Coordinates of C-alpha atoms in Angstrom, one line a residue:
W1 CA -193.3 170.2 25.2
D2 CA -189.7 169.3 24.8
E3 CA -188.7 173.0 25.0
T4 CA -190.9 173.6 28.1
L5 CA -189.3 170.5 29.8
G6 CA -185.9 172.0 29.1
V7 CA -187.0 175.3 30.6
H8 CA -188.4 173.5 33.6
E9 CA -185.1 171.7 34.2
S10 CA -183.1 175.0 33.9
V11 CA -185.2 177.0 36.4
R12 CA -185.7 174.2 39.0
V13 CA -184.0 175.2 42.2
G14 CA -183.0 172.7 44.9
D15 CA -183.0 168.9 45.2
S16 CA -186.5 168.6 46.5
P17 CA -188.9 170.0 43.9
S18 CA -192.2 171.4 45.0
Y19 CA -195.6 169.8 44.5
L20 CA -196.6 172.0 41.6
S21 CA -193.1 171.7 40.0
M22 CA -193.3 167.9 40.1
S23 CA -196.8 167.9 38.6
D24 CA -195.7 170.2 35.8
K25 CA -192.7 168.0 35.1
I26 CA -194.8 164.9 35.0
R27 CA -197.2 166.5 32.5
R28 CA -194.4 167.7 30.3
M29 CA -192.7 164.2 30.3
F30 CA -196.0 162.6 29.4
E31 CA -196.7 164.9 26.5
S32 CA -193.1 164.3 25.3
S33 CA -193.7 160.5 25.6
D34 CA -190.7 160.1 27.8
W35 CA -191.8 156.8 29.4
D36 CA -188.4 155.8 30.5
A37 CA -188.1 158.9 32.7
L38 CA -191.6 158.6 34.0
I39 CA -191.4 155.1 35.3
P40 CA -188.8 155.8 38.1
I41 CA -190.7 158.9 39.1
Y42 CA -193.9 157.1 39.5
K43 CA -192.2 154.3 41.4
H44 CA -190.8 156.9 43.8
I45 CA -194.2 158.6 44.3
W46 CA -196.2 155.4 44.8
E47 CA -193.7 153.9 47.3
G48 CA -194.0 157.1 49.4
D49 CA -197.0 158.3 51.5
D50 CA -197.7 161.7 49.8
R51 CA -201.3 161.1 49.0
Q52 CA -201.7 164.6 47.5
M53 CA -198.9 163.9 45.0
Q54 CA -200.4 160.5 44.2
E55 CA -203.8 162.1 43.5
A56 CA -202.3 164.8 41.3
S57 CA -200.3 162.3 39.2
A58 CA -202.9 159.5 39.0
H59 CA -204.5 160.7 35.8
V60 CA -201.3 161.1 33.9
G61 CA -200.2 157.7 35.2
M62 CA -203.3 156.0 33.8
C63 CA -202.9 157.8 30.5
F64 CA -199.2 156.8 30.0
T65 CA -199.7 153.1 31.1
W66 CA -202.6 152.9 28.7
A67 CA -200.5 154.5 26.0
M68 CA -197.9 151.8 26.6
G69 CA -200.5 149.1 26.1
D70 CA -200.9 147.9 29.7
L71 CA -204.5 148.4 30.8
E72 CA -204.0 146.2 33.9
L73 CA -201.7 148.9 35.4
T74 CA -204.3 151.5 35.1
E75 CA -206.2 149.9 38.0
H76 CA -203.2 150.8 40.2
F77 CA -204.0 154.5 39.8
M78 CA -207.8 154.2 39.8
D79 CA -208.3 154.6 43.6
R80 CA -206.3 157.8 43.6
L81 CA -208.3 159.6 40.9
P82 CA -210.2 162.7 42.0
E83 CA -214.0 162.3 42.0
D84 CA -214.4 165.0 39.4
C85 CA -212.0 163.4 36.9
K86 CA -213.7 163.3 33.5
D87 CA -211.9 160.2 32.4
K88 CA -212.7 158.0 35.4
H89 CA -215.7 156.2 33.8
L90 CA -213.9 156.0 30.5
F91 CA -210.9 154.2 31.9
T92 CA -213.2 152.0 34.0
A93 CA -215.0 151.0 30.8
L94 CA -211.7 150.3 29.1
L95 CA -210.6 148.1 31.9
H96 CA -213.8 146.1 32.0
A97 CA -213.7 145.6 28.2
H98 CA -210.1 144.5 28.5
R99 CA -211.2 141.8 31.0
D100 CA -214.1 140.7 28.9
Q101 CA -216.6 142.2 31.4
F102 CA -218.8 143.6 28.7
S103 CA -222.0 144.4 30.7
E104 CA -220.0 146.4 33.3
A105 CA -218.2 148.2 30.4
T106 CA -221.5 149.1 28.8
S107 CA -222.7 150.6 32.1
S108 CA -219.5 152.6 32.5
I109 CA -219.9 154.0 29.0
Q110 CA -223.4 155.1 29.7
L111 CA -222.2 156.9 32.9
A112 CA -219.4 158.6 30.9
R113 CA -222.0 159.8 28.4
E114 CA -224.2 161.2 31.1
E115 CA -221.3 162.9 32.7
M116 CA -220.1 164.7 29.6
Q117 CA -223.5 165.7 28.3
S118 CA -223.5 169.2 29.9
S119 CA -220.0 170.0 28.6
L120 CA -220.8 168.8 25.1
I121 CA -223.9 171.0 24.9
S122 CA -221.9 174.0 26.1
H123 CA -219.4 173.4 23.2
I124 CA -222.0 173.2 20.4
S125 CA -221.7 176.9 19.5
E126 CA -217.9 176.9 19.9
P127 CA -215.4 176.9 16.9
Y128 CA -214.4 173.6 15.5
S129 CA -211.0 173.6 17.1
R130 CA -212.3 174.2 20.6
G131 CA -215.1 171.7 20.4
Y132 CA -213.0 169.0 18.8
Q133 CA -211.8 167.5 22.0
Q134 CA -215.4 166.9 23.2
V135 CA -216.4 165.3 19.9
F136 CA -213.3 163.1 20.0
R137 CA -214.4 161.9 23.5
C138 CA -217.8 161.0 22.0
Q139 CA -216.0 159.1 19.2
M140 CA -213.9 157.1 21.7
L141 CA -217.0 156.1 23.6
T142 CA -218.7 155.0 20.4
E143 CA -215.7 153.1 19.2
L144 CA -215.4 151.4 22.6
E145 CA -219.0 150.1 22.1
E146 CA -218.1 149.0 18.6
A147 CA -215.0 147.2 20.1
I148 CA -217.3 145.3 22.5
A149 CA -219.6 144.4 19.6
F150 CA -216.5 143.2 17.6
R151 CA -215.6 141.0 20.5
T152 CA -219.0 139.5 21.1
T153 CA -220.2 138.9 17.6
A154 CA -219.4 135.8 15.6
N155 CA -220.4 137.4 12.3
D156 CA -217.2 138.0 10.2
E157 CA -219.0 140.5 7.9
R158 CA -220.0 142.6 10.9
K159 CA -216.3 142.5 12.1
A160 CA -215.1 143.6 8.7
V161 CA -217.5 146.5 8.6
I162 CA -216.4 147.7 12.0
A163 CA -212.7 147.4 11.0
K164 CA -213.3 149.3 7.8
T165 CA -215.3 152.0 9.6
W166 CA -212.5 152.5 12.1
K167 CA -209.9 152.9 9.4
Q168 CA -212.0 155.5 7.5
R169 CA -212.5 157.5 10.7
F170 CA -208.9 157.2 11.6
L171 CA -207.6 158.5 8.3
S172 CA -210.2 161.3 7.9
G173 CA -209.8 162.6 11.4
K174 CA -207.4 165.3 12.7
R175 CA -203.8 164.4 12.3
D176 CA -202.9 164.6 16.0
V177 CA -200.4 162.1 17.2
G178 CA -201.9 161.9 20.8
M179 CA -205.4 161.4 19.5
W180 CA -204.3 158.7 17.0
L181 CA -202.5 156.9 19.8
K182 CA -205.6 156.7 21.9
L183 CA -207.7 155.4 19.0
M184 CA -205.1 152.7 18.2
R185 CA -204.9 151.6 21.9
L186 CA -208.7 151.4 21.9
H187 CA -208.8 149.4 18.7
S188 CA -206.3 147.0 20.1
I189 CA -208.9 145.8 22.6
A190 CA -210.6 144.1 19.6
I191 CA -207.9 143.9 16.9
R192 CA -204.4 143.1 18.0
P193 CA -201.7 145.4 16.5
I194 CA -200.1 142.8 14.3
H195 CA -203.4 142.3 12.5
D196 CA -203.8 146.0 12.0
V197 CA -200.3 146.7 10.7
D198 CA -201.3 149.3 8.1
T199 CA -202.9 151.6 10.7
W200 CA -199.9 151.3 13.0
I201 CA -197.4 152.0 10.3
K202 CA -199.5 155.0 9.3
F203 CA -199.3 156.3 12.8
I204 CA -195.6 155.6 13.1
N205 CA -194.8 157.4 9.9
T206 CA -197.0 160.4 11.0
S207 CA -195.2 160.6 14.3
R208 CA -191.8 160.4 12.5
S209 CA -192.9 163.2 10.1
A210 CA -194.0 165.3 13.0
G211 CA -190.6 164.9 14.7
Q212 CA -192.0 162.9 17.6
L213 CA -189.4 160.1 17.3
T214 CA -189.9 158.9 20.8
V215 CA -193.5 158.2 20.2
A216 CA -192.6 156.4 16.9
R217 CA -190.0 154.3 18.6
N218 CA -192.4 153.2 21.4
A219 CA -195.1 152.3 18.8
I220 CA -192.5 150.3 16.8
F221 CA -191.6 148.4 20.0
Q222 CA -195.2 147.7 20.8
L223 CA -195.9 146.4 17.3
L224 CA -192.9 144.1 17.3
Q225 CA -193.8 143.0 20.8
D226 CA -197.2 141.9 19.7
E227 CA -195.8 140.1 16.7
A228 CA -193.4 138.2 19.0
N229 CA -196.3 137.3 21.4
Y230 CA -198.5 136.2 18.5
F231 CA -195.9 133.9 17.0
H232 CA -195.2 132.5 20.5
E233 CA -198.9 131.7 20.9
V234 CA -198.9 130.1 17.5
I235 CA -196.0 127.8 18.3
T236 CA -197.3 126.8 21.7
G237 CA -201.0 126.5 20.6
D238 CA -202.9 124.3 18.2
P239 CA -201.1 124.2 14.8
N240 CA -204.4 123.5 13.0
A241 CA -205.9 126.8 14.2
V242 CA -203.8 128.9 11.8
S243 CA -202.9 128.7 8.2
P244 CA -199.8 126.8 7.0
L245 CA -198.2 130.1 6.0
V246 CA -198.6 131.6 9.4
L247 CA -197.3 128.5 11.0
S248 CA -194.3 128.5 8.7
Q249 CA -193.6 132.2 9.6
A250 CA -193.9 131.4 13.3
K251 CA -191.4 128.5 13.0
N252 CA -188.9 130.7 11.1
Y253 CA -189.4 133.5 13.5
T254 CA -188.7 131.2 16.5
Y255 CA -185.5 129.9 14.9
L256 CA -184.1 133.2 13.9
K257 CA -184.9 134.6 17.3
A258 CA -182.8 131.8 18.8
V259 CA -180.0 132.7 16.5
A260 CA -180.3 136.4 17.4
I261 CA -180.0 135.9 21.2
G262 CA -177.2 133.4 20.9
Q263 CA -179.2 130.2 21.7
Q264 CA -178.1 128.1 18.8
E265 CA -178.0 125.0 21.0
Q266 CA -181.8 124.6 20.6
Q267 CA -181.3 121.8 18.2
V268 CA -182.8 123.5 15.2
P269 CA -180.9 122.4 12.1
M270 CA -179.6 125.0 9.7
D271 CA -181.1 123.4 6.6
V272 CA -184.7 124.1 7.8
V273 CA -184.3 127.8 7.8
P274 CA -186.8 129.0 5.8
T275 CA -188.7 129.5 2.8
I276 CA -189.8 132.9 4.2
F277 CA -186.2 134.1 4.7
G278 CA -184.9 132.9 1.4
S279 CA -181.4 131.4 1.5
G280 CA -180.7 132.0 5.2
S281 CA -178.7 135.1 4.6
M282 CA -180.8 136.9 7.2
A283 CA -179.9 134.4 9.9
E284 CA -176.2 134.7 9.1
N285 CA -176.4 138.5 9.5
L286 CA -178.2 138.5 12.8
S287 CA -175.9 139.7 15.7
T288 CA -176.2 139.1 19.4
S289 CA -176.4 142.7 20.4
A290 CA -177.7 143.7 23.8
A291 CA -181.4 143.8 24.3
W292 CA -183.4 147.0 24.5
E293 CA -185.3 146.4 27.8
S294 CA -189.0 146.4 27.5
R295 CA -189.5 148.6 30.6
L296 CA -193.0 147.8 31.9
Y297 CA -192.8 144.5 29.9
K298 CA -189.6 143.3 31.4
N299 CA -191.3 140.4 33.1
G300 CA -194.2 140.3 30.7
K301 CA -197.9 141.0 31.2
N302 CA -199.6 139.2 34.0
G303 CA -196.3 137.5 35.0
K304 CA -195.9 135.8 31.6
P305 CA -192.5 135.9 29.9
D306 CA -191.9 138.6 27.4
A307 CA -191.6 137.0 23.9
L308 CA -189.4 139.8 22.6
Y309 CA -187.2 140.2 25.7
G310 CA -183.6 139.5 24.9
V311 CA -183.7 140.8 21.3
S312 CA -182.8 144.3 20.2
L313 CA -185.1 146.4 17.9
D314 CA -182.7 146.0 15.0
N315 CA -182.7 142.2 15.4
A316 CA -186.5 142.1 15.9
I317 CA -186.9 143.8 12.5
C318 CA -184.6 141.1 11.0
L319 CA -187.0 138.5 12.5
T320 CA -190.2 139.9 11.1
A321 CA -191.8 138.3 8.1
Q322 CA -193.6 141.5 7.0
P323 CA -191.7 143.7 4.5
A324 CA -194.0 146.6 5.4
L325 CA -192.4 146.7 8.9
V326 CA -188.9 146.6 7.4
Y327 CA -189.6 149.6 5.1
M328 CA -191.1 151.6 8.0
Y329 CA -188.2 150.8 10.3
V330 CA -185.4 151.8 7.9
K331 CA -187.1 155.1 7.3
F332 CA -187.3 155.6 11.1
K333 CA -183.6 154.9 11.6
W334 CA -182.7 157.4 8.8
S335 CA -184.8 160.0 10.6
M336 CA -183.0 159.3 13.8
G337 CA -179.7 160.4 12.0
E338 CA -178.3 156.8 11.9
Y339 CA -177.5 157.1 8.2
R340 CA -174.9 154.4 8.0
D341 CA -176.9 151.8 9.9
A342 CA -180.1 152.5 8.1
F343 CA -178.4 152.3 4.7
E344 CA -176.6 149.0 5.5
M345 CA -179.8 147.5 6.9
M346 CA -181.6 148.5 3.7
E347 CA -179.0 146.9 1.5
L348 CA -179.3 143.7 3.6
F349 CA -183.0 143.5 3.1
V350 CA -182.8 144.5 -0.6
K351 CA -180.5 141.5 -1.1
T352 CA -182.7 139.2 0.9
Y353 CA -186.0 140.2 -0.8
S354 CA -184.4 140.1 -4.2
D355 CA -183.1 136.6 -3.7
R356 CA -186.6 135.6 -2.4
I357 CA -188.4 136.6 -5.6
G358 CA -185.6 136.0 -8.0
F359 CA -184.9 139.6 -9.0
D360 CA -181.5 140.8 -10.2
K361 CA -181.2 144.5 -10.9
E362 CA -178.3 143.8 -13.3
T363 CA -180.5 141.7 -15.5
P364 CA -184.0 143.0 -14.9
K365 CA -185.4 141.6 -18.2
N366 CA -184.9 138.1 -16.9
Y367 CA -187.3 138.9 -14.0
V368 CA -189.9 140.4 -16.3
N369 CA -189.9 137.8 -19.0
G370 CA -188.6 134.7 -17.1
P371 CA -190.5 132.0 -15.2
E372 CA -190.4 134.1 -12.0
A373 CA -193.0 136.5 -13.6
V374 CA -195.6 133.7 -13.7
R375 CA -194.9 132.7 -10.1
F376 CA -195.0 136.3 -8.9
S377 CA -198.3 137.0 -10.5
S378 CA -200.0 134.1 -8.7
S379 CA -198.5 134.7 -5.2
S380 CA -199.8 137.3 -2.9
E381 CA -196.7 137.0 -0.6
E382 CA -194.4 137.6 -3.5
S383 CA -196.5 140.4 -4.7
K384 CA -196.2 142.2 -1.3
T385 CA -192.4 141.5 -1.3
A386 CA -192.0 143.0 -4.8
Y387 CA -194.2 146.0 -3.8
Y388 CA -192.0 146.9 -0.8
L389 CA -188.8 146.0 -2.6
S390 CA -189.6 148.6 -5.2
R391 CA -190.2 151.1 -2.3
L392 CA -186.8 150.1 -0.8
Y393 CA -185.1 150.7 -4.1
C394 CA -186.7 154.1 -4.5
K395 CA -185.8 155.1 -1.0
K396 CA -182.3 153.9 -1.5
A397 CA -182.0 156.2 -4.6
E398 CA -183.4 159.2 -2.6
W399 CA -180.8 158.6 0.2
L400 CA -178.0 158.3 -2.3
I401 CA -179.1 161.7 -3.8
K402 CA -178.9 163.2 -0.3
V403 CA -175.5 161.6 0.3
Q404 CA -174.3 163.0 -3.0
Q405 CA -175.5 166.5 -2.1
D406 CA -174.2 166.4 1.4
A407 CA -170.8 165.1 0.3
A408 CA -170.5 168.0 -2.2
H409 CA -171.4 170.4 0.6
L410 CA -168.8 168.8 2.9
A411 CA -166.2 169.1 0.2
Q412 CA -167.1 172.8 -0.3
K413 CA -166.7 173.3 3.5
A414 CA -163.4 171.5 3.4
R415 CA -162.1 173.8 0.6
E416 CA -163.3 176.9 2.5
K417 CA -161.6 175.6 5.7
A418 CA -158.3 175.0 3.8
K419 CA -158.5 178.4 2.3
W420 CA -159.1 179.9 5.8
R421 CA -156.2 178.0 7.2
S422 CA -154.0 179.1 4.4
S423 CA -154.9 182.7 5.1
N424 CA -154.0 182.3 8.7
A425 CA -150.7 180.7 7.8
A426 CA -149.9 183.7 5.6
C427 CA -150.7 186.0 8.4
L428 CA -148.5 184.0 10.7
N429 CA -145.5 184.2 8.3
H430 CA -146.0 187.9 7.9
V431 CA -146.0 188.5 11.6
A432 CA -143.0 186.3 12.1
Y433 CA -141.2 188.2 9.4
K434 CA -142.0 191.5 11.0
A435 CA -140.8 190.1 14.4
T436 CA -137.3 189.7 13.0
S437 CA -137.0 193.4 12.5
P438 CA -134.6 195.2 14.8
R439 CA -137.3 197.6 15.7
R440 CA -139.3 194.8 17.4
R441 CA -138.8 193.7 20.9
G442 CA -138.0 190.2 20.1
R443 CA -139.8 186.8 19.8
R444 CA -142.2 187.3 22.8
A445 CA -143.8 190.3 21.2
A446 CA -144.2 188.4 17.9
V447 CA -145.8 185.4 19.6
A448 CA -148.2 187.7 21.6
R449 CA -149.2 189.4 18.4
V450 CA -149.9 186.1 16.6
N451 CA -152.1 184.9 19.5
T452 CA -154.1 188.1 19.4
I453 CA -154.6 187.8 15.7
F454 CA -155.8 184.2 16.1
A455 CA -158.1 185.1 18.9
N456 CA -159.7 187.9 16.8
R457 CA -160.1 185.5 13.9
R458 CA -161.8 183.0 16.1
A459 CA -164.2 185.6 17.4
Q460 CA -165.1 186.7 13.9
S461 CA -165.5 183.1 12.8
T462 CA -167.9 182.5 15.7
V463 CA -170.1 185.5 14.6
S464 CA -170.0 184.8 10.9
G465 CA -170.4 181.1 11.1
N466 CA -167.0 180.2 9.6
P467 CA -166.9 176.5 8.6
S468 CA -163.7 176.0 10.6
I469 CA -165.7 176.1 13.8
A470 CA -166.2 172.7 15.3
S471 CA -169.7 171.3 15.0
S472 CA -171.6 169.3 17.6
D473 CA -171.0 165.6 18.3
S474 CA -174.2 164.6 16.5
D475 CA -173.3 166.7 13.4
D476 CA -169.9 165.1 13.4
Q477 CA -171.4 161.7 13.4
L478 CA -173.7 162.6 10.6
N479 CA -170.8 163.9 8.6
C480 CA -168.9 160.7 9.2
D481 CA -171.8 158.7 8.0
I482 CA -172.1 160.8 4.9
E483 CA -168.4 160.5 4.1
F484 CA -168.5 156.8 4.7
L485 CA -171.5 156.2 2.4
S486 CA -170.1 158.6 -0.3
K487 CA -166.7 156.7 -0.3
K488 CA -168.5 153.4 -0.3
Q489 CA -170.4 154.3 -3.5
G490 CA -167.4 156.0 -5.0
S491 CA -167.7 157.5 -8.5
R492 CA -170.6 155.2 -9.3
I493 CA -173.0 157.0 -7.1
S494 CA -174.9 158.6 -10.0
E495 CA -175.2 155.2 -11.7
S496 CA -176.4 153.6 -8.5
I497 CA -179.1 156.2 -8.2
L498 CA -180.4 155.4 -11.7
E499 CA -180.1 151.7 -11.2
S500 CA -182.2 151.9 -8.1
Y501 CA -184.9 154.0 -9.7
R502 CA -184.9 151.6 -12.7
A503 CA -185.3 148.6 -10.4
A504 CA -188.2 150.3 -8.7
T505 CA -190.0 150.8 -12.0
I506 CA -189.5 147.2 -13.0
L507 CA -190.8 145.8 -9.7
D508 CA -193.8 148.1 -9.8
N509 CA -194.4 149.3 -13.4
K510 CA -197.6 151.2 -12.4
W511 CA -196.0 153.4 -9.7
Y512 CA -196.0 157.0 -10.8
K513 CA -193.4 158.2 -8.3
A514 CA -190.8 155.7 -9.5
W515 CA -191.2 156.6 -13.2
H516 CA -191.3 160.3 -12.4
S517 CA -188.1 160.1 -10.2
L518 CA -186.3 158.0 -12.9
A519 CA -187.1 160.5 -15.6
L520 CA -186.2 163.5 -13.4
Q521 CA -182.8 162.0 -12.6
H522 CA -182.1 161.4 -16.2
Y523 CA -183.2 165.0 -16.9
F524 CA -180.8 166.4 -14.3
E525 CA -177.9 164.3 -15.6
T526 CA -178.6 165.7 -19.1
K527 CA -178.6 169.3 -17.6
R528 CA -175.3 168.5 -15.9
Y529 CA -173.7 167.5 -19.2
E530 CA -175.1 170.6 -20.9
K531 CA -173.4 172.7 -18.3
H532 CA -170.0 171.1 -18.3
S533 CA -169.6 169.6 -21.8
K534 CA -171.2 169.0 -25.1
V535 CA -174.1 166.6 -25.3
T536 CA -172.9 163.7 -27.4
S537 CA -174.8 160.9 -29.0
N538 CA -173.8 158.6 -26.2
V539 CA -175.4 161.1 -23.7
I540 CA -178.5 161.2 -25.8
E541 CA -178.9 157.4 -25.7
K542 CA -178.0 157.1 -22.1
Y543 CA -180.0 160.0 -20.5
V544 CA -182.2 161.9 -23.0
V545 CA -184.1 158.9 -24.4
P546 CA -184.8 157.3 -21.0
A547 CA -185.9 160.7 -19.7
I548 CA -188.5 160.9 -22.5
H549 CA -189.7 157.3 -21.8
G550 CA -189.9 158.1 -18.1
F551 CA -191.9 161.3 -18.4
S552 CA -194.3 159.8 -20.9
R553 CA -195.0 156.9 -18.6
A554 CA -195.3 159.2 -15.5
I555 CA -197.8 161.4 -17.3
Q556 CA -199.8 158.3 -18.3
L557 CA -199.9 157.0 -14.7
F558 CA -200.6 160.3 -12.9
K559 CA -204.1 160.1 -11.3
E560 CA -204.8 163.9 -11.2
D561 CA -206.0 166.1 -14.1
T562 CA -202.7 168.0 -14.4
T563 CA -199.2 166.8 -14.9
L564 CA -197.8 170.2 -15.9
Q565 CA -194.2 169.9 -14.6
D566 CA -193.6 166.5 -16.2
T567 CA -195.2 167.7 -19.5
L568 CA -193.1 170.9 -19.6
R569 CA -189.9 168.9 -19.0
L570 CA -190.9 166.5 -21.7
L571 CA -191.3 169.4 -24.1
T572 CA -188.0 170.9 -23.1
V573 CA -186.1 167.7 -23.9
W574 CA -188.1 167.2 -27.1
F575 CA -187.4 170.6 -28.6
N576 CA -183.8 170.8 -27.4
Y577 CA -182.8 167.4 -29.0
S578 CA -185.4 166.9 -31.7
Q579 CA -182.6 166.8 -34.3
H580 CA -181.7 163.3 -33.1
D581 CA -183.7 160.4 -34.7
S582 CA -183.7 158.4 -31.4
V583 CA -185.3 161.3 -29.6
V584 CA -188.0 161.7 -32.2
Q585 CA -188.7 158.0 -32.1
A586 CA -189.0 158.0 -28.3
V587 CA -191.4 161.0 -28.4
I588 CA -193.6 159.2 -31.1
E589 CA -193.8 156.1 -28.9
G590 CA -194.5 158.1 -25.8
I591 CA -197.3 160.2 -27.3
K592 CA -199.4 157.1 -28.0
F593 CA -200.0 156.6 -24.3
I594 CA -200.4 160.2 -23.2
P595 CA -204.0 161.4 -22.8
L596 CA -205.1 164.1 -25.2
P597 CA -206.2 166.6 -22.4
T598 CA -202.6 166.7 -21.2
W599 CA -201.5 168.7 -24.2
L600 CA -204.2 171.3 -23.8
Q601 CA -202.6 172.9 -20.7
V602 CA -199.2 173.4 -22.6
I603 CA -200.5 174.8 -25.9
P604 CA -199.0 178.2 -25.2
Q605 CA -195.6 176.7 -24.6
I606 CA -195.8 174.6 -27.8
L607 CA -196.8 177.6 -29.9
A608 CA -194.0 179.7 -28.4
R609 CA -191.4 177.1 -29.5
I610 CA -192.6 176.7 -33.0
H611 CA -190.4 178.4 -35.6
I612 CA -192.4 179.7 -38.6

């Protein structure tokens, strides 16, 4: 859709686009989730008197206002919908359910079912992919009825069953970003986003992985918007209606928001900043950056003030009390190409969360064996913090690996560029020398010849992709971020990677990925020493033995039947360095915890390495 929108812009002729051209453009912008560009277009259409254009764009207008979470605005487009619109009764039912008019919503659902009955029957014999849209529409009508049941019942068990069923359907359905967004907006009629964080995070991560970063950003904003509104309701409502933890989070959120938007005159003393935000380092790091305007929410829903207005997305993340949102957001910023900002934000939260649970990666044994371990095991909030802190450490190590690889690539490009310039300089000196010959026509001929040579070399470089050719502005920014992070870590980047993986295994000692990554990194460091120098006893103790421990633990934790790659690497390290007592001892300790069926798949490799 992004590509088709670009083609549309390139072929559009004149300042006044035709009716069909504008309809196509609106559809493409909607599919690309470009809400910021759609809003002024719809404002222009609805302030005019072109009824045909209003009718043609009404359906997309309803869809994108609903996708942005404002069902009230859908009524604005209802009168202009064509009579044969398939979604008219569906949106009517959604609007009635949003306004707590449940009997009217039920009637509209029944009309929608009757309307789609003929089309559903005609798709019964169609392939799965062609009939999926019709089945999905049936699912939406069913879940809208369940949302009404959720809102009307007082039975908590019934509500829990509905919520669990929604999550199972959501995760087992087709991974389509557009369909998932419709389901989440429908679920939000009964369950507000901040109470369904896991599903929203799953959707945001899926959108990010699919390259739909605009959709992911809009979802992040809506989730943080709902959190701000929820805490505002808690502060202004009955304090006895919520748990003490939620009330404490709301107070901390309100204070830090005041700091973020520069309203420190609100008479909130610095010493009450929070148990949730640790030592107050988060408040000290909040900046007063410009707000990212909330577009349709600029004045809030139904005329109410926007609880998040005046705070940027970065600062809104600093306000949140949920580490899951932080972990999701830093990954999003990295995907946006903001390497430096994402890494610095991650380091800030790593420090904050480490201080909160009393973890120090320099002395991890104190965390495992100290009094914090008892407190951690009995606190669900600290358990969540430790869980996501381990994920942050693991992601930090992965990013450092990428920085290390990209920095090496940039260094290689710089060497090639210097070599290319040296070749050009030699050519220039040669031409200048020839120009001094009496047989030449003087300096002008030499200069002209040099210019021709340089022009030819530029043309060849353009065709062959020579590294001396200037990259785009975005690539330049990425390269600058990579160079900054590489210089910041310095020569300790390899040690920082291992420390981060080690911290992740301590914070979550039953996480397969952390143990596997730690062992693999030690394994690669061992290979690097094998390639460049002799493996000494110091290298054995520093890299080989931890690799054996890591692979053994990873094999033990892996949930599938096969761990072939980890087992083969363990055998490689074992047979290559079995002459060292520390390696033999590490293997003996690790074998105790490895399931016996694991060795059955590598019997041929073991027999091949035995010397008789």
